[in-house]
Tab-separated table of C-alpha atoms in Angstrom:
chain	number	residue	atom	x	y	z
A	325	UNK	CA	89.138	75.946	125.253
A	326	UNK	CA	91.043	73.035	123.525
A	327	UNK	CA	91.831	72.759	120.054
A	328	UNK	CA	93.555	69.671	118.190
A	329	UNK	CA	95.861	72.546	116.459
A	330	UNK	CA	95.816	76.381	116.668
A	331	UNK	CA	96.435	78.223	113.086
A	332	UNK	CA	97.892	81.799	113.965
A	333	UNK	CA	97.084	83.707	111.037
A	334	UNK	CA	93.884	83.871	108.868
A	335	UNK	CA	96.109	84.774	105.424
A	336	UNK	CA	96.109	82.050	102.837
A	337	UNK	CA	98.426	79.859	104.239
A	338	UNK	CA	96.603	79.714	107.387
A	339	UNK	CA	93.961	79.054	105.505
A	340	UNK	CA	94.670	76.404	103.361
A	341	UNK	CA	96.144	74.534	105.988
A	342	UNK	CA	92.686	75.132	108.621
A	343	UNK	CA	91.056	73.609	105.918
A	344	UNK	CA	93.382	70.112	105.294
A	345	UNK	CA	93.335	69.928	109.157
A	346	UNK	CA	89.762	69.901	109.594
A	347	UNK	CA	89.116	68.023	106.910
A	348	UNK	CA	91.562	65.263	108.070
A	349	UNK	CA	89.605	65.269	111.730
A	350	UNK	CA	91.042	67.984	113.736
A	351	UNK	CA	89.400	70.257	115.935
A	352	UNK	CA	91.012	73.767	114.738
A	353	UNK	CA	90.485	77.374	115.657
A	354	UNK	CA	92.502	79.999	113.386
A	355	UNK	CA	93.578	83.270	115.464
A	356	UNK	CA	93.528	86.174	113.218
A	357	UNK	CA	95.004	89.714	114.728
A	358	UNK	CA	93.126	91.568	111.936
A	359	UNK	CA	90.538	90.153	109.625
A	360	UNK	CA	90.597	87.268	106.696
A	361	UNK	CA	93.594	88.270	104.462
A	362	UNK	CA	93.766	91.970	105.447
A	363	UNK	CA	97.553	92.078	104.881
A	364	UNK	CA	99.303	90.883	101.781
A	365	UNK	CA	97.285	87.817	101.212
A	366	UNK	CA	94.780	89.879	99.626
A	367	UNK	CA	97.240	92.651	97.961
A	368	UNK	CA	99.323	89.340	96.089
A	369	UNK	CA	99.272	89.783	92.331
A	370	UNK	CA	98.658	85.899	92.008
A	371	UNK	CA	101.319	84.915	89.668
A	372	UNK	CA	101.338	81.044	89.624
A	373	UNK	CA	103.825	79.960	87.361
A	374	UNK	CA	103.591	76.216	85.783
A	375	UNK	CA	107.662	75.537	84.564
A	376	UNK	CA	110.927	74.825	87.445
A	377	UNK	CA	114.098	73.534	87.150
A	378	UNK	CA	113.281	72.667	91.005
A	379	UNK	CA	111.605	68.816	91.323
A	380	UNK	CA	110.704	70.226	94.819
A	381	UNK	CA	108.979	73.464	93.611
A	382	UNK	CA	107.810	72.419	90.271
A	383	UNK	CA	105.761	69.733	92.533
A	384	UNK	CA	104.476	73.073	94.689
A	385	UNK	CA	104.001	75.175	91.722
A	386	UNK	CA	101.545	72.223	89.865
A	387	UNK	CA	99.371	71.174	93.319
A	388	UNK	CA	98.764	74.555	93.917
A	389	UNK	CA	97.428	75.490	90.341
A	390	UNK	CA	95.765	71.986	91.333
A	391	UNK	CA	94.566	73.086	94.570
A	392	UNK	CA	93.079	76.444	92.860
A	393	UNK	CA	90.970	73.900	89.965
A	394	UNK	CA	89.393	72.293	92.432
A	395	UNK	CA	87.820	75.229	94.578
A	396	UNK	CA	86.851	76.664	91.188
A	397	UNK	CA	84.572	73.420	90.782
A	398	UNK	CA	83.273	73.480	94.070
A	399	UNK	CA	82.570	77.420	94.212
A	400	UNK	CA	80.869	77.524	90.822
A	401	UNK	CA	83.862	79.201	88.984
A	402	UNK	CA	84.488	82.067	91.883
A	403	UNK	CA	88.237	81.006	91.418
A	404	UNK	CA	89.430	80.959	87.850
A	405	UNK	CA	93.169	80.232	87.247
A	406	UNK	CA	93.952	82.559	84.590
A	407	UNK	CA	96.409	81.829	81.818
A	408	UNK	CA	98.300	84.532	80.642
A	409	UNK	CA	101.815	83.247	79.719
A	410	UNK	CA	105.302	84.577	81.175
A	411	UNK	CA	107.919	86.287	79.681
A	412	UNK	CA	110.686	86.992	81.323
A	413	UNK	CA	113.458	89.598	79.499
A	414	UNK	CA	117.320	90.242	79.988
A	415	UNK	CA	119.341	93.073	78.824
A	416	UNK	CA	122.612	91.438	79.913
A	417	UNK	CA	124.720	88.787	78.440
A	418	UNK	CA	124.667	87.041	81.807
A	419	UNK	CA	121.250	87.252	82.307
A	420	UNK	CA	120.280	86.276	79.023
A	421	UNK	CA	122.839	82.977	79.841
A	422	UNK	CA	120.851	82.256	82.812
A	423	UNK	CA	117.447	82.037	81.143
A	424	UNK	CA	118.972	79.713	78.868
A	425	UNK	CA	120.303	77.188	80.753
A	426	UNK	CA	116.975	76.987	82.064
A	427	UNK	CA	115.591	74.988	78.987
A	428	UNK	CA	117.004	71.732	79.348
A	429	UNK	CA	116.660	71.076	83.332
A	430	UNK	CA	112.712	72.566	83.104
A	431	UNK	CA	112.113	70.212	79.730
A	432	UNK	CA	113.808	66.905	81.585
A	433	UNK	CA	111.021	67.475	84.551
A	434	UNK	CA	108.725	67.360	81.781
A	435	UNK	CA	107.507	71.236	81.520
A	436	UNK	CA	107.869	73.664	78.655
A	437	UNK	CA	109.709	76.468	78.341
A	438	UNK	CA	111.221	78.023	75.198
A	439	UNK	CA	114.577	80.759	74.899
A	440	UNK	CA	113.711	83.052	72.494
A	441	UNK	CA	116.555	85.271	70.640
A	442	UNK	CA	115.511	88.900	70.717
A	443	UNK	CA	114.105	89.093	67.362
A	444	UNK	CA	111.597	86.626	68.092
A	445	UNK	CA	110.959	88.164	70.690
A	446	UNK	CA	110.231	91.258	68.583
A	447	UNK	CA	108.103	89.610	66.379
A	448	UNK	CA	105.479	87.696	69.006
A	449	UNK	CA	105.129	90.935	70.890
A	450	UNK	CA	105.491	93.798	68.224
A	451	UNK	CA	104.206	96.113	71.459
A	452	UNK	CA	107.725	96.067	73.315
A	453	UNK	CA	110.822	97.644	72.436
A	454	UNK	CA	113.502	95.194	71.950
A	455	UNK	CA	116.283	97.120	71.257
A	456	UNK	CA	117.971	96.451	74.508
A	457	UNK	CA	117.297	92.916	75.111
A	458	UNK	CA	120.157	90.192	75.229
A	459	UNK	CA	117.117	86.881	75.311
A	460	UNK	CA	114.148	86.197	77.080
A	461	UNK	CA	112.277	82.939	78.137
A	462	UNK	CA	108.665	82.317	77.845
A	463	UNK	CA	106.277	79.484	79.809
A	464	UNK	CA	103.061	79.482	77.587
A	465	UNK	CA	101.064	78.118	81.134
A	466	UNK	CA	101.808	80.661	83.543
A	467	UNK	CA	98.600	81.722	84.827
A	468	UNK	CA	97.221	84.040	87.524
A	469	UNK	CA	94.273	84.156	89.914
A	470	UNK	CA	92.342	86.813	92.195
A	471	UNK	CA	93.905	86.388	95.740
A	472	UNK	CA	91.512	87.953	97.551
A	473	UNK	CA	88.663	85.765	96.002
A	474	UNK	CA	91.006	83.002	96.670
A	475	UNK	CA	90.858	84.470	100.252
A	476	UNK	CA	87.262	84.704	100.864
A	477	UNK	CA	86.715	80.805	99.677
A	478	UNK	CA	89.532	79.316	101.271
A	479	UNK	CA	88.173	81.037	104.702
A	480	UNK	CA	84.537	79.301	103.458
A	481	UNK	CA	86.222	75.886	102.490
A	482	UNK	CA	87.932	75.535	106.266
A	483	UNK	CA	84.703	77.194	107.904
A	484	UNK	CA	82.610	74.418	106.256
A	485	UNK	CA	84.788	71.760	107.044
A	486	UNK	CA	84.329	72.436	110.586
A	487	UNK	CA	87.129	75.435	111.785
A	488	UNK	CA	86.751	78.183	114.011
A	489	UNK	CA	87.583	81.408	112.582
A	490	UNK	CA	88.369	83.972	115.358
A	491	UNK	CA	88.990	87.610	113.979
A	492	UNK	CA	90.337	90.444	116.009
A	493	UNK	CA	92.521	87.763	118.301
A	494	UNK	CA	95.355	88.845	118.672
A	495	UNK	CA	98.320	86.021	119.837
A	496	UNK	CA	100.802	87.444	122.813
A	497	UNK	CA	102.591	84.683	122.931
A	498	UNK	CA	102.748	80.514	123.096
A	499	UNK	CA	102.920	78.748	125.710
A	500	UNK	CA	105.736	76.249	126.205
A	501	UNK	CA	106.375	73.497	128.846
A	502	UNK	CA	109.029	70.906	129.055
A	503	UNK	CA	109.849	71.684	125.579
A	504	UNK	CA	106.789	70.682	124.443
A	505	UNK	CA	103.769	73.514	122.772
A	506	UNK	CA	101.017	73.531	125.463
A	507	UNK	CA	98.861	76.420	123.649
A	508	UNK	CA	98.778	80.106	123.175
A	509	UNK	CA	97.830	83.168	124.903
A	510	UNK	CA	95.663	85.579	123.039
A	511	UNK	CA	93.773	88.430	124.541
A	512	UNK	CA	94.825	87.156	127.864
A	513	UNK	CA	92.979	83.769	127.639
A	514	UNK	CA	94.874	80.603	127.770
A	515	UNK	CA	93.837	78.268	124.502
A	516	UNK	CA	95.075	75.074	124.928
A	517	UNK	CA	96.337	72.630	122.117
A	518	UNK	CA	99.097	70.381	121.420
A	519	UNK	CA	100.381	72.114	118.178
A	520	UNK	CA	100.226	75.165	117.024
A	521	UNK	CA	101.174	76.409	113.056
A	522	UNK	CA	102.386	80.038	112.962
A	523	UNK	CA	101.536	81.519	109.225
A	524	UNK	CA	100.969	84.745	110.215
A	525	UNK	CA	103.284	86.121	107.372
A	526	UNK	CA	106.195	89.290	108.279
A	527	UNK	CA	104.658	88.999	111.739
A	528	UNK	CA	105.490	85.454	112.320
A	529	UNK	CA	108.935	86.806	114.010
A	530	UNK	CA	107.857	89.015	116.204
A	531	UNK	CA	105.094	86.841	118.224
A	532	UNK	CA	107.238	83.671	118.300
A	533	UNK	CA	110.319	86.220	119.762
A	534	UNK	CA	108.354	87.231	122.060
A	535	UNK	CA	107.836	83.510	123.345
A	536	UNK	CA	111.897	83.182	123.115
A	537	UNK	CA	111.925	81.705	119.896
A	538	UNK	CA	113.625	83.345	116.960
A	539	UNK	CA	112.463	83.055	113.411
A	540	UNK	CA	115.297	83.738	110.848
A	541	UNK	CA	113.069	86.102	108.350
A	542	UNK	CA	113.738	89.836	107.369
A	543	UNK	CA	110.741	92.139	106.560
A	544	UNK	CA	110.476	94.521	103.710
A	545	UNK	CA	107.981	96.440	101.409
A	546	UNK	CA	106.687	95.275	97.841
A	547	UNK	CA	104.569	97.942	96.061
A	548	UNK	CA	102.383	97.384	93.701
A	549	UNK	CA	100.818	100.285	91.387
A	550	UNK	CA	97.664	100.032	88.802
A	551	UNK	CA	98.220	101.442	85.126
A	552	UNK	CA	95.419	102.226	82.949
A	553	UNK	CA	96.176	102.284	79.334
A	554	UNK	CA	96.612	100.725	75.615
A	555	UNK	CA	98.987	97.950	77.060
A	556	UNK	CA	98.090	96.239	73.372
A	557	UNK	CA	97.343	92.906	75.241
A	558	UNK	CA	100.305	92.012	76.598
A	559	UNK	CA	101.019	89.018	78.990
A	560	UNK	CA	102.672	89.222	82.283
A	561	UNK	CA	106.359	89.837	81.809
A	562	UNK	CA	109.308	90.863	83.841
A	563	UNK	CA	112.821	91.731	83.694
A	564	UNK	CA	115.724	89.562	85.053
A	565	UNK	CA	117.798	92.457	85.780
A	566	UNK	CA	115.881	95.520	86.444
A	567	UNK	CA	113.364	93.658	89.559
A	568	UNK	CA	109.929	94.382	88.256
A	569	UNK	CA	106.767	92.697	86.631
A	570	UNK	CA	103.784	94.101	84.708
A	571	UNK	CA	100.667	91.353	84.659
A	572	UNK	CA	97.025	92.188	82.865
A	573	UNK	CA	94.527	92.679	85.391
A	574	UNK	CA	91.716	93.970	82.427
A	575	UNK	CA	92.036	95.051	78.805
A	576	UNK	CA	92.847	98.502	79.707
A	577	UNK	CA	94.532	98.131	83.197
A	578	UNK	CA	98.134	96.553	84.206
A	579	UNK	CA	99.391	95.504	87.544
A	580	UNK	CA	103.535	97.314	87.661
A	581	UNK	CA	104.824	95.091	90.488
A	582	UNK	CA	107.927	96.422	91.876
A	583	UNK	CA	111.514	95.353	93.264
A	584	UNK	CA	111.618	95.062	97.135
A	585	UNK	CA	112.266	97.954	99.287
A	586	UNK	CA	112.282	98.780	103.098
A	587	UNK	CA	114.427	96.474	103.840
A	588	UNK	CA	114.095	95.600	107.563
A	589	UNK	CA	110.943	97.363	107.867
A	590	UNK	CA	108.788	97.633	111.306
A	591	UNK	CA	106.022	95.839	110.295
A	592	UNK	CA	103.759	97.971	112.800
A	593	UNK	CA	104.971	100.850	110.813
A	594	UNK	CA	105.148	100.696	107.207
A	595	UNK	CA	103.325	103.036	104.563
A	596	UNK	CA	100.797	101.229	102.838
A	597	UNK	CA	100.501	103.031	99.951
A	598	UNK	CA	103.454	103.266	96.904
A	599	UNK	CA	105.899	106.020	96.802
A	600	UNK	CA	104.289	108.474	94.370
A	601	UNK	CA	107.745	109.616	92.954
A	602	UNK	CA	108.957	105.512	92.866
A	603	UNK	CA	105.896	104.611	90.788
A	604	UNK	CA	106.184	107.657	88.507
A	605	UNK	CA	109.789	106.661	88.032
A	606	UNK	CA	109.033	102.863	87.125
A	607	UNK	CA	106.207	104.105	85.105
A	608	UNK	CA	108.171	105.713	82.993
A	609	UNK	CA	110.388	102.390	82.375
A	610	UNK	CA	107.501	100.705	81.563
A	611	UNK	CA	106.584	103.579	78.930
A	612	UNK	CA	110.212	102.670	77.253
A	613	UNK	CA	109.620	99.198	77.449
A	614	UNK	CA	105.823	99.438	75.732
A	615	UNK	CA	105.737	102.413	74.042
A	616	UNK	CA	102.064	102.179	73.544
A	617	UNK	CA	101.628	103.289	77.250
A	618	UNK	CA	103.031	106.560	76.020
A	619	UNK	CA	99.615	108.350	77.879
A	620	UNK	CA	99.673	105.768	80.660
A	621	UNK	CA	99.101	107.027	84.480
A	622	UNK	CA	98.818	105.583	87.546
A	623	UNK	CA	95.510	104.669	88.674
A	624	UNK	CA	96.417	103.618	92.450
A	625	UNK	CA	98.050	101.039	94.046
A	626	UNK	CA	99.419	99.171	97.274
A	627	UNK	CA	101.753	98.456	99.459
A	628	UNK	CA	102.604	95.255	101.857
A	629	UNK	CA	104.982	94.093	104.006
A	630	UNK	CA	106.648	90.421	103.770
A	631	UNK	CA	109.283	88.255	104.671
A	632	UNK	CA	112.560	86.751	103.713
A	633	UNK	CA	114.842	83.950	104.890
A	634	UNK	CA	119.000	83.929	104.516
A	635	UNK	CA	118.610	81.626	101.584
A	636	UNK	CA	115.391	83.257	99.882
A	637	UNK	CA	113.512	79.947	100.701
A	638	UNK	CA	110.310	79.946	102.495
A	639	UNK	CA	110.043	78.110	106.396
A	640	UNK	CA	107.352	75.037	106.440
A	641	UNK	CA	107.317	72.152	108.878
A	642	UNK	CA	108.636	71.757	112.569
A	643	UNK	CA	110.633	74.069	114.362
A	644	UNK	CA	111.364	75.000	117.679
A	645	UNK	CA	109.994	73.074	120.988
A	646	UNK	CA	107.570	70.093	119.889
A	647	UNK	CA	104.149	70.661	118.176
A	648	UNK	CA	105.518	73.409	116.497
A	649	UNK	CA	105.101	74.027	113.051
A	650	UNK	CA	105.511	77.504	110.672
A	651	UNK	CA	104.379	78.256	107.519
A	652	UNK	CA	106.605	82.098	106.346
A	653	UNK	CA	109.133	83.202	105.220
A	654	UNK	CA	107.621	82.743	101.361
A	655	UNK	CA	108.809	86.318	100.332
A	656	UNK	CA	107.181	87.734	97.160
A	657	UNK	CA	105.653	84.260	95.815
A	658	UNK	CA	103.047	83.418	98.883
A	659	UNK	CA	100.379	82.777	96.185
A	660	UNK	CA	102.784	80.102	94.130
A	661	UNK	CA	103.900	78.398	97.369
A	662	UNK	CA	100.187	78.155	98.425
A	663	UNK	CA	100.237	74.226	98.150
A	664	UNK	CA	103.442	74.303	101.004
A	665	UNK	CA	100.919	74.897	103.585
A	666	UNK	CA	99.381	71.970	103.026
A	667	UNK	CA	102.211	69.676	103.526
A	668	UNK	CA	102.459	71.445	106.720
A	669	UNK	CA	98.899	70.487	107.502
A	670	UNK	CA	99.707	66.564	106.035
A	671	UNK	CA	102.861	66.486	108.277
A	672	UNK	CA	100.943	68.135	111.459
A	673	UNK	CA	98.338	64.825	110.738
A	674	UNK	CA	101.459	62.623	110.922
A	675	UNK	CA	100.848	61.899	106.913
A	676	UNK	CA	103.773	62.035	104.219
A	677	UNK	CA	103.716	65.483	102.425
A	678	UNK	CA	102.515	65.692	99.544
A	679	UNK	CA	106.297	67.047	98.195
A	680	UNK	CA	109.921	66.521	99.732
A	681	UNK	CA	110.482	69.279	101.712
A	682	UNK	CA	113.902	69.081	102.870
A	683	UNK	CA	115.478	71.841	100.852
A	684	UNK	CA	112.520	74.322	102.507
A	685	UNK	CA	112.791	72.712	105.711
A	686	UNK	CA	112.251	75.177	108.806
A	687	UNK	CA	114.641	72.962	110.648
A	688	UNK	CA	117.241	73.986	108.431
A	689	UNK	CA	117.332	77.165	110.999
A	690	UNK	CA	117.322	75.266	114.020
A	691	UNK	CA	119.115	77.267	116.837
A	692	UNK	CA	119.301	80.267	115.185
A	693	UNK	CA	119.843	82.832	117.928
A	694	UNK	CA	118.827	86.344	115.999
A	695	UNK	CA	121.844	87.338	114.516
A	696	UNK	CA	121.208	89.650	111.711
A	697	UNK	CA	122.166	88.031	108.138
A	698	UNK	CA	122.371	89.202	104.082
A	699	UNK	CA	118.863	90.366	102.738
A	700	UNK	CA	119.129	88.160	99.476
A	701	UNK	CA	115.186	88.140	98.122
A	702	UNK	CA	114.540	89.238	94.761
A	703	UNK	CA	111.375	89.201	92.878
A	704	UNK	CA	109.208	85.559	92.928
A	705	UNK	CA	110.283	85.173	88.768
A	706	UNK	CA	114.104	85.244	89.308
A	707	UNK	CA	115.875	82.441	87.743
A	708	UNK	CA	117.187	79.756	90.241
A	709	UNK	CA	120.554	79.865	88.525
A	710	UNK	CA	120.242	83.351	90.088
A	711	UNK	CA	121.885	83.991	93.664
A	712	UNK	CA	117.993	84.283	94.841
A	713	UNK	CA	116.891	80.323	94.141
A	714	UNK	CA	113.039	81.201	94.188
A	715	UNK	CA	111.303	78.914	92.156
């Protein structure tokens, strides 16, 4: 068997890129140790938002809400980008501070985003309590969409444009020679191909070490916990300081995303399901927050594992022996950084991403040798004049 380039992982980054690499001419199987998005692909909330202070991520942020429009067209509407807004709230003078100085950097890249002093605040969204608050910041084009639709036609668009989609195939290892990618092992058969992309998400680290090639990413656990009640139609909002998000999923629903946990997690080994005494606790701050959810309860929820890099920026591009290329380390914004994994795909055709990609570079990490380093993720919305520079 001899593929043109071997995707290992059948998540949305794997994907996205199957698809640009069979639609540029490549012969492409995708190795899947599970099925289509049955890890966190499918579990993402799907926050896109549409306002950086980055050039590099703002250009991200826009082709994948661009990406999204277009397999809406061609799936008949199947994959709606949503537009609910973002608000994001401080309680602290310092994080109030932050979320100003975002305004002038996000409005020279031409993008709008507005401060708003806490009685404004009080008065577009007589729901919350306000008391607290030190400023907030709201993007009015923030928008969502359902990842696990996303999923499903994303597996269709690189199926029809001529990839192999191989589920249950597990990857032991690659094969290397001369410094140079020669294929991959995977249930004990020898695949051969000249580059291989490893998007496999918190698992990404594990098979490559097991080929002798360390990826610098640290696991942990985001939970995620469905609220039914009177949320009084809010938007999605989060909170700089306390870590968590609450996004509309239906008029009488919300989506309480929460901070990371599990830090270092076995990914072979985590619970999949929220802590029923964390999401009773973060319930109840939501209560204070919206006071309308007074009679709120949780309705379910999930749990999935991801991964973080040293600097809290994802891995995309080259790395390691020649005609290999990752797409990982994206953290809790996979969804948002969608449109990276098609650079990946544009730089394994030898074309000029899309983006500049320097700052997200995996080569950044060259040599790394394992050593452990400072978890330093925070949630996808944090403010890049935060330590975490997400967006």
């Amino acid at each position: 068997m001899r593929y043109d380039a071997v995707v290992i992982g059948a998540g949305l980054p794997g994907l996205l890129a199957a698809w640009k690499l069979a639609e540029g001419g490549f012969r492409v199987a995708v190795l899947e140790r599970g099925t289509i998005a049955s890890e966190s692909s499918a579990l993402a909330a799907g926050h896109i938002p549409q306002e950086s202070t980055s050039p590099a991520n703002l250009a991200v942020l826009l082709r994948t809400r661009a990406i999204i429009d277009e397999l809406d067209r061609v799936s008949g509407g199947m994959v709606r980008f949503l537009v609910v807004g973002g608000l994001q709230m401080a309680t602290s003078e310092e994080g109030a501070s932050a979320l100003r100085a975002r305004v002038d950097p996000a409005a020279r890249l031409g993008v709008a985003g507005e401060y708003l002093d806490p009685d404004i605040i009080a008065s577009r969204w007589p729901n919350l309590r306000t008391d607290d608050l030190a400023g907030g910041y709201y993007t009015g084009t923030d928008g969502f969409v359902f990842s696990q639709t996303l999923s499903v036609v994303l597996a269709g668009m690189a199926r029809n444009a001529g990839a192999e989609i191989w589920e249950g195939c597990a990857v032991d290892r690659l094969a290397v020679d001369g410094g140079h990618v020669s294929g991959v092992v995977a249930s004990g058969h020898h695949v051969t191909t000249p580059r291989v992309l490893v998007a496999a998400g918190a698992w990404s680290a594990t098979l490559l070490a097991r080929s002798r090639i360390f990826l610098p990413t640290e696991s942990f656990v985001l939970q995620a916990v469905i609220v039914v009640g009177d949320h009084g139609g809010l938007r999605f909002m989060s909170e700089f300081e306390a870590g968590h998000y609450v996004m509309p999923r239906s008029p009488g629903t919300l989506l309480l995303g929460l901070p990371p946990s599990d830090i270092g997690v076995d990914v072979d080994r985590f619970s999949r399901h929220p802590d029923p005494e964390t999401a009773t606790e973060w319930l109840g701050l939501l209560r204070r927050r919206v006071p309308s959810l007074r009679d709120a309860r949780v309705a379910g929820g999930w749990a999935g594992v991801l991964a973080s890099t040293p600097d809290a920026w994802p891995l995309v591009g080259r790395f390691g022996p020649e005609g290999l290329f990752v797409a990982t380390g994206f953290g809790g914004g996979g969804v948002q950084r969608l449109a990276t994994a098609e650079a990946v795909a544009q730089l394994m055709l030898e074309q000029e991403p899309f983006y500049d990609i320097r700052a997200q570079e995996a080569l950044r990490f060259n040599g790394y040798d394992g050593a452990p380093f400072e978890f330093r993720e925070g949630p996808f919305y944090y403010t890049e004049t935060a330590a975490t520079q997400l967006w």
